[in-house]
mmCIF file of C-alpha atoms and ligand atoms in Angstrom:
data_model
loop_
_atom_site.group_PDB
_atom_site.id
_atom_site.type_symbol
_atom_site.label_atom_id
_atom_site.label_comp_id
_atom_site.label_asym_id
_atom_site.label_seq_id
_atom_site.Cartn_x
_atom_site.Cartn_y
_atom_site.Cartn_z
ATOM 1 C CA MET A 26 90.580 12.437 113.423
ATOM 2 C CA SER A 27 90.198 12.469 117.199
ATOM 3 C CA ARG A 28 89.023 15.563 119.010
ATOM 4 C CA ARG A 29 92.466 16.056 120.504
ATOM 5 C CA ASP A 30 94.215 15.933 117.107
ATOM 6 C CA TYR A 31 91.749 18.410 115.745
ATOM 7 C CA PHE A 32 92.508 21.008 118.408
ATOM 8 C CA SER A 33 96.252 20.521 118.414
ATOM 9 C CA LYS A 34 96.212 21.221 114.677
ATOM 10 C CA ARG A 35 94.430 24.531 115.154
ATOM 11 C CA THR A 36 96.208 25.784 118.265
ATOM 12 C CA LYS A 37 99.919 25.379 118.239
ATOM 13 C CA GLU A 38 101.146 24.345 121.643
ATOM 14 C CA ILE A 39 104.055 26.317 123.048
ATOM 15 C CA SER A 40 106.390 25.626 125.939
ATOM 16 C CA ASN A 41 105.988 27.208 129.327
ATOM 17 C CA SER A 42 109.078 29.414 128.969
ATOM 18 C CA ALA A 43 108.041 30.713 125.538
ATOM 19 C CA TYR A 44 104.658 31.539 127.033
ATOM 20 C CA LYS A 45 106.263 33.539 129.833
ATOM 21 C CA LYS A 46 108.411 35.415 127.313
ATOM 22 C CA ARG A 47 105.338 36.368 125.328
ATOM 23 C CA MET A 48 103.538 37.529 128.446
ATOM 24 C CA LEU A 49 106.498 39.700 129.427
ATOM 25 C CA PHE A 50 106.756 41.122 125.912
ATOM 26 C CA SER A 51 103.075 42.113 125.791
ATOM 27 C CA PHE A 52 103.344 43.617 129.246
ATOM 28 C CA LEU A 53 106.345 45.750 128.198
ATOM 29 C CA ILE A 54 104.469 46.997 125.142
ATOM 30 C CA PHE A 55 101.563 47.903 127.394
ATOM 31 C CA VAL A 56 103.878 49.803 129.774
ATOM 32 C CA ALA A 57 105.513 51.624 126.828
ATOM 33 C CA PHE A 58 102.142 52.827 125.521
ATOM 34 C CA VAL A 59 100.946 53.975 128.940
ATOM 35 C CA THR A 60 104.223 55.849 129.505
ATOM 36 C CA ALA A 61 104.015 57.475 126.064
ATOM 37 C CA GLY A 62 100.426 58.465 126.859
ATOM 38 C CA ILE A 63 101.410 60.050 130.173
ATOM 39 C CA PHE A 64 104.266 61.976 128.535
ATOM 40 C CA ALA A 65 102.021 63.146 125.665
ATOM 41 C CA TRP A 66 99.396 64.317 128.176
ATOM 42 C CA LYS A 67 102.033 66.166 130.251
ATOM 43 C CA TRP A 68 103.496 67.732 127.100
ATOM 44 C CA LEU A 69 100.034 68.847 125.940
ATOM 45 C CA ASN A 70 99.202 70.405 129.295
ATOM 46 C CA ASN A 71 102.496 72.341 129.310
ATOM 47 C CA GLN A 72 101.701 73.925 125.945
ATOM 48 C CA PRO A 73 100.821 77.625 125.936
ATOM 49 C CA ASN A 74 97.223 78.754 125.827
ATOM 50 C CA ASP A 75 95.840 80.134 122.585
ATOM 51 C CA GLN A 76 92.503 81.948 123.019
ATOM 52 C CA GLY A 77 91.242 79.722 125.803
ATOM 53 C CA ALA A 78 92.442 76.442 124.247
ATOM 54 C CA LEU A 79 95.807 74.691 124.474
ATOM 55 C CA LYS A 80 97.853 75.627 121.420
ATOM 56 C CA PRO A 81 97.936 72.191 119.694
ATOM 57 C CA LEU A 82 94.163 71.865 120.188
ATOM 58 C CA ARG A 83 93.535 75.375 118.847
ATOM 59 C CA LYS A 84 95.769 74.473 115.876
ATOM 60 C CA THR A 85 93.603 71.395 115.245
ATOM 61 C CA LEU A 86 90.467 73.580 115.241
ATOM 62 C CA GLU A 87 92.157 75.935 112.775
ATOM 63 C CA VAL A 88 93.121 73.092 110.431
ATOM 64 C CA ASN A 89 89.498 71.864 110.564
ATOM 65 C CA GLU A 90 88.330 75.398 109.835
ATOM 66 C CA LYS A 91 90.545 75.662 106.737
ATOM 67 C CA LEU A 92 89.289 72.323 105.500
ATOM 68 C CA LEU A 93 85.620 73.160 106.131
ATOM 69 C CA THR A 94 85.960 76.639 104.590
ATOM 70 C CA SER A 95 87.564 75.236 101.448
ATOM 71 C CA THR A 96 84.794 72.652 101.016
ATOM 72 C CA PHE A 97 81.889 74.946 102.023
ATOM 73 C CA ASP A 98 79.255 75.116 99.311
ATOM 74 C CA THR A 99 77.147 78.314 99.478
ATOM 75 C CA ALA A 100 74.515 76.737 97.238
ATOM 76 C CA LYS A 101 74.028 73.754 99.558
ATOM 77 C CA LYS A 102 71.068 74.111 101.882
ATOM 78 C CA VAL A 103 70.527 72.881 105.407
ATOM 79 C CA LYS A 104 67.615 70.450 105.726
ATOM 80 C CA THR A 105 64.313 72.241 106.341
ATOM 81 C CA TYR A 106 61.074 71.055 107.935
ATOM 82 C CA ASP A 107 57.383 71.721 107.704
ATOM 83 C CA GLU A 108 56.059 74.653 109.774
ATOM 84 C CA LYS A 109 53.857 72.275 111.739
ATOM 85 C CA ASP A 110 56.945 70.321 112.886
ATOM 86 C CA ALA A 111 58.327 73.376 114.694
ATOM 87 C CA VAL A 112 58.079 73.421 118.499
ATOM 88 C CA LYS A 113 55.691 75.935 120.009
ATOM 89 C CA ASN A 114 57.682 76.507 123.199
ATOM 90 C CA VAL A 115 61.102 77.444 121.934
ATOM 91 C CA ARG A 116 63.842 76.786 124.444
ATOM 92 C CA VAL A 117 65.644 79.927 125.632
ATOM 93 C CA ASN A 118 69.393 79.540 126.068
ATOM 94 C CA GLY A 119 72.132 82.091 126.702
ATOM 95 C CA LEU A 120 71.271 85.574 127.912
ATOM 96 C CA ILE A 121 74.691 87.218 127.770
ATOM 97 C CA GLY A 122 74.523 90.848 126.728
ATOM 98 C CA MET A 123 70.724 90.855 126.646
ATOM 99 C CA GLU A 124 68.904 93.980 127.757
ATOM 100 C CA LYS A 125 65.637 93.506 129.632
ATOM 101 C CA THR A 126 63.782 95.840 127.287
ATOM 102 C CA ILE A 127 64.562 97.480 124.011
ATOM 103 C CA ASP A 128 62.519 100.333 122.582
ATOM 104 C CA THR A 129 62.290 100.093 118.811
ATOM 105 C CA ALA A 130 61.310 103.776 118.642
ATOM 106 C CA THR A 131 64.971 104.515 119.330
ATOM 107 C CA TRP A 132 66.711 101.201 118.491
ATOM 108 C CA ARG A 133 68.593 101.215 115.199
ATOM 109 C CA LEU A 134 70.669 98.497 113.589
ATOM 110 C CA GLN A 135 74.090 100.100 113.206
ATOM 111 C CA VAL A 136 75.861 98.914 110.080
ATOM 112 C CA VAL A 137 79.456 100.080 110.026
ATOM 113 C CA ARG A 138 80.421 100.525 106.373
ATOM 114 C CA GLY A 139 83.790 102.032 107.181
ATOM 115 C CA ASP A 140 85.566 104.438 109.538
ATOM 116 C CA GLY A 141 83.062 107.067 110.660
ATOM 117 C CA ASP A 142 80.502 105.779 108.168
ATOM 118 C CA THR A 143 77.639 103.987 109.912
ATOM 119 C CA LEU A 144 74.181 103.274 108.533
ATOM 120 C CA LYS A 145 71.373 103.401 111.115
ATOM 121 C CA ILE A 146 68.423 101.267 110.121
ATOM 122 C CA SER A 147 65.046 100.995 111.882
ATOM 123 C CA LEU A 148 63.129 97.773 112.461
ATOM 124 C CA ALA A 149 60.344 98.994 110.147
ATOM 125 C CA GLU A 150 62.845 99.392 107.311
ATOM 126 C CA ILE A 151 64.161 95.852 107.875
ATOM 127 C CA GLU A 152 60.604 94.471 107.975
ATOM 128 C CA SER A 153 59.834 96.119 104.633
ATOM 129 C CA LEU A 154 62.494 93.995 102.866
ATOM 130 C CA PRO A 155 61.633 90.586 101.284
ATOM 131 C CA LYS A 156 60.806 88.120 104.050
ATOM 132 C CA GLU A 157 61.881 84.486 104.179
ATOM 133 C CA ASP A 158 60.842 81.715 106.570
ATOM 134 C CA VAL A 159 63.214 79.044 107.736
ATOM 135 C CA VAL A 160 62.232 75.947 109.709
ATOM 136 C CA PHE A 161 65.295 73.919 110.680
ATOM 137 C CA ASP A 162 66.885 71.843 113.411
ATOM 138 C CA PHE A 163 68.570 74.380 115.709
ATOM 139 C CA LYS A 164 71.643 72.822 117.318
ATOM 140 C CA CYS A 165 73.471 73.974 120.436
ATOM 141 C CA ILE A 166 76.987 72.764 121.257
ATOM 142 C CA GLU A 167 75.652 71.812 124.698
ATOM 143 C CA GLY A 168 74.084 68.840 122.951
ATOM 144 C CA TRP A 169 70.411 69.701 122.483
ATOM 145 C CA SER A 170 68.563 70.533 119.309
ATOM 146 C CA GLN A 171 65.008 71.442 118.315
ATOM 147 C CA VAL A 172 63.104 72.157 115.140
ATOM 148 C CA THR A 173 62.211 75.853 115.220
ATOM 149 C CA HIS A 174 60.517 78.343 112.906
ATOM 150 C CA TRP A 175 62.011 81.782 112.178
ATOM 151 C CA ALA A 176 61.474 84.591 109.675
ATOM 152 C CA GLY A 177 63.297 87.676 108.520
ATOM 153 C CA VAL A 178 65.296 89.096 105.645
ATOM 154 C CA PRO A 179 68.147 87.019 104.215
ATOM 155 C CA LEU A 180 71.431 88.720 105.097
ATOM 156 C CA LYS A 181 72.501 88.563 101.431
ATOM 157 C CA THR A 182 69.281 90.344 100.341
ATOM 158 C CA PHE A 183 69.830 92.922 103.086
ATOM 159 C CA MET A 184 73.427 93.583 102.046
ATOM 160 C CA ASP A 185 72.539 93.863 98.353
ATOM 161 C CA HIS A 186 69.686 96.256 99.207
ATOM 162 C CA TYR A 187 72.064 98.583 101.079
ATOM 163 C CA HIS A 188 74.734 98.287 98.365
ATOM 164 C CA LEU A 189 77.201 96.611 100.707
ATOM 165 C CA ASN A 190 78.893 94.899 97.768
ATOM 166 C CA GLY A 191 82.448 95.865 98.711
ATOM 167 C CA GLN A 192 81.715 94.554 102.200
ATOM 168 C CA GLU A 193 80.426 91.240 100.763
ATOM 169 C CA ARG A 194 83.906 90.682 99.379
ATOM 170 C CA MET A 195 85.496 90.943 102.824
ATOM 171 C CA ASN A 196 86.326 87.830 104.846
ATOM 172 C CA TYR A 197 84.141 88.250 107.940
ATOM 173 C CA VAL A 198 80.997 89.768 109.396
ATOM 174 C CA GLY A 199 81.158 90.870 113.031
ATOM 175 C CA LEU A 200 78.047 91.212 115.206
ATOM 176 C CA GLN A 201 77.627 92.720 118.666
ATOM 177 C CA THR A 202 74.693 93.000 121.051
ATOM 178 C CA VAL A 203 73.363 96.469 121.841
ATOM 179 C CA ASP A 204 75.510 96.552 125.030
ATOM 180 C CA LYS A 205 78.452 94.901 123.138
ATOM 181 C CA LYS A 206 78.853 92.231 125.840
ATOM 182 C CA TYR A 207 78.171 89.305 123.468
ATOM 183 C CA TYR A 208 79.838 89.281 120.072
ATOM 184 C CA VAL A 209 80.529 86.863 117.250
ATOM 185 C CA GLY A 210 82.505 86.668 114.038
ATOM 186 C CA ILE A 211 81.222 84.787 110.997
ATOM 187 C CA ASP A 212 83.022 83.866 107.789
ATOM 188 C CA MET A 213 81.457 85.606 104.775
ATOM 189 C CA PRO A 214 80.491 82.454 102.782
ATOM 190 C CA SER A 215 78.373 81.234 105.739
ATOM 191 C CA ALA A 216 76.937 84.722 106.313
ATOM 192 C CA LEU A 217 75.830 84.956 102.666
ATOM 193 C CA GLN A 218 74.365 81.438 102.503
ATOM 194 C CA SER A 219 70.715 81.839 101.460
ATOM 195 C CA GLN A 220 69.227 80.526 104.750
ATOM 196 C CA THR A 221 71.096 83.049 106.915
ATOM 197 C CA ILE A 222 68.551 85.665 107.997
ATOM 198 C CA LEU A 223 68.309 88.838 110.042
ATOM 199 C CA CYS A 224 65.395 87.482 112.020
ATOM 200 C CA TYR A 225 62.560 89.391 113.712
ATOM 201 C CA GLU A 226 59.865 86.679 114.027
ATOM 202 C CA THR A 227 59.460 83.222 115.501
ATOM 203 C CA ASN A 228 56.279 81.158 115.029
ATOM 204 C CA ASN A 229 54.814 84.082 113.009
ATOM 205 C CA LYS A 230 55.100 86.497 115.944
ATOM 206 C CA PRO A 231 57.654 89.181 116.863
ATOM 207 C CA LEU A 232 60.621 87.772 118.771
ATOM 208 C CA PRO A 233 60.119 87.760 122.538
ATOM 209 C CA MET A 234 62.707 89.891 124.384
ATOM 210 C CA ASN A 235 64.665 86.814 125.594
ATOM 211 C CA GLN A 236 64.690 85.347 122.065
ATOM 212 C CA GLY A 237 66.492 88.401 120.731
ATOM 213 C CA TYR A 238 63.948 91.182 120.190
ATOM 214 C CA PRO A 239 64.042 93.189 118.005
ATOM 215 C CA LEU A 240 66.561 91.448 115.740
ATOM 216 C CA ARG A 241 68.741 88.345 115.908
ATOM 217 C CA LEU A 242 70.810 86.293 113.572
ATOM 218 C CA ILE A 243 69.580 82.894 112.380
ATOM 219 C CA ILE A 244 72.341 81.025 110.597
ATOM 220 C CA PRO A 245 71.376 77.346 110.110
ATOM 221 C CA VAL A 246 74.861 76.349 108.865
ATOM 222 C CA LYS A 247 76.266 77.137 112.339
ATOM 223 C CA TYR A 248 75.838 76.006 115.926
ATOM 224 C CA GLY A 249 73.661 78.101 118.270
ATOM 225 C CA ILE A 250 76.572 80.146 119.668
ATOM 226 C CA LYS A 251 76.699 82.153 116.414
ATOM 227 C CA HIS A 252 72.953 83.007 116.374
ATOM 228 C CA LEU A 253 73.473 86.308 118.179
ATOM 229 C CA LYS A 254 70.361 87.742 119.847
ATOM 230 C CA GLN A 255 69.582 91.495 120.108
ATOM 231 C CA ILE A 256 71.891 92.737 117.394
ATOM 232 C CA GLY A 257 73.149 96.269 117.947
ATOM 233 C CA THR A 258 76.044 96.562 115.534
ATOM 234 C CA MET A 259 77.182 94.819 112.366
ATOM 235 C CA TYR A 260 80.580 95.398 110.791
ATOM 236 C CA PHE A 261 82.900 93.829 108.231
ATOM 237 C CA SER A 262 86.531 92.870 108.375
ATOM 238 C CA ASN A 263 89.220 90.857 106.637
ATOM 239 C CA GLN A 264 90.550 89.742 110.043
ATOM 240 C CA LYS A 265 88.654 87.454 112.405
ATOM 241 C CA PRO A 266 86.349 89.626 114.543
ATOM 242 C CA PRO A 267 86.497 88.905 118.306
ATOM 243 C CA ASP A 268 84.177 86.051 119.259
ATOM 244 C CA TYR A 269 82.820 85.514 122.780
ATOM 245 C CA TRP A 270 82.896 81.709 122.896
ATOM 246 C CA ALA A 271 86.011 81.303 120.731
ATOM 247 C CA GLU A 272 87.840 83.424 123.345
ATOM 248 C CA ARG A 273 86.690 80.865 125.910
ATOM 249 C CA GLY A 274 88.161 77.863 124.121
ATOM 250 C CA TYR A 275 85.386 76.948 121.671
ATOM 251 C CA ASP A 276 85.691 76.416 117.939
ATOM 252 C CA TYR A 277 85.681 79.755 116.050
ATOM 253 C CA TYR A 278 84.158 78.298 112.890
ATOM 254 C CA ALA A 279 81.385 76.348 114.708
ATOM 255 C CA GLY A 280 80.021 74.996 111.429
ATOM 256 C CA LEU A 281 77.708 72.020 111.070
HETATM 257 N N1 MTE B 307 73.026 87.931 122.975
HETATM 258 C C1 MTE B 307 73.178 86.604 123.063
HETATM 259 N N2 MTE B 307 72.894 85.831 122.000
HETATM 260 C C2 MTE B 307 73.048 84.475 122.089
HETATM 261 C C3 MTE B 307 73.500 83.865 123.272
HETATM 262 C C4 MTE B 307 73.787 84.710 124.381
HETATM 263 O O1 MTE B 307 74.205 84.269 125.469
HETATM 264 N N3 MTE B 307 73.603 86.066 124.243
HETATM 265 N N4 MTE B 307 73.632 82.499 123.336
HETATM 266 C C5 MTE B 307 73.745 81.757 122.071
HETATM 267 C C6 MTE B 307 73.535 80.322 122.239
HETATM 268 S S1 MTE B 307 74.777 79.439 123.000
HETATM 269 C C7 MTE B 307 72.428 79.688 121.748
HETATM 270 S S2 MTE B 307 72.289 77.989 121.802
HETATM 271 C C8 MTE B 307 71.324 80.441 121.147
HETATM 272 C C9 MTE B 307 70.025 80.076 121.800
HETATM 273 O O2 MTE B 307 68.969 80.766 121.207
HETATM 274 P P1 MTE B 307 67.548 80.706 121.872
HETATM 275 O O3 MTE B 307 67.653 81.288 123.258
HETATM 276 O O4 MTE B 307 66.665 81.474 120.984
HETATM 277 O O5 MTE B 307 67.174 79.255 121.942
HETATM 278 O O6 MTE B 307 71.509 81.847 121.254
HETATM 279 C C10 MTE B 307 72.793 82.297 121.011
HETATM 280 N N5 MTE B 307 72.755 83.740 120.994
HETATM 281 MO MO1 MO B 308 74.342 77.262 122.538
#
């Protein structure tokens, strides 16, 4: 078989006019897709806003949230590391609602059990509860992560200790800074996961003021936005508590 025969067998030759027709056809398909894209984009941008995100996008986040909540396994642990793998200079990020100084002689963690029924708990009392260390890869939605070392009382242990069993059956935990300017809501299964701690130490030392002194949340199953620093108030609710970054268009669930 000659070289020419070989190629003409593999590539069917077509006439010039058929070629032009094909070109035109592909071009029209291309135009149709671009037009559809432009219309879809215009439609999307004309949709109402839902808590800082366009409604269809917020809906997508909510569908994801349902899916992730239904498959969340409280017994499953986030990967942990050796203490020596933890960075010594922990990056400080996000200072919304942070006071410059907090005096633990007067600071109390306010735990709202119900209307007009608030527990006020000192740092010393929290430190007297069973302590757990957690060394994990802390992830921020801005795109950075670092292996960091924290310690405190698991939230589940804390809640059991204060007989907050009715509250454990509610859907959400809400947290606010002392000045209430930063606030988050967390679904109960994630809050009760065994690595979620009310944290008062990093690298075996008390938290520095800008890292959340005297008490912060460490919740390895979530992105950094949920790790609220300088907790003032904790409360429980069956409705989604207000959430600072969710109100500004971010994912409410923020799970990993
Ligand atoms: N009070 C308060 N807590 C906060 C924030 C904040 O702005 N204010 N930022 C959050 C975000 S976005 C991240 S990534 C982590 C960062 O914790 P770090 O400063 O200890 O690294 O804190 C979270 N907790
Ligand atoms: Mo973050």
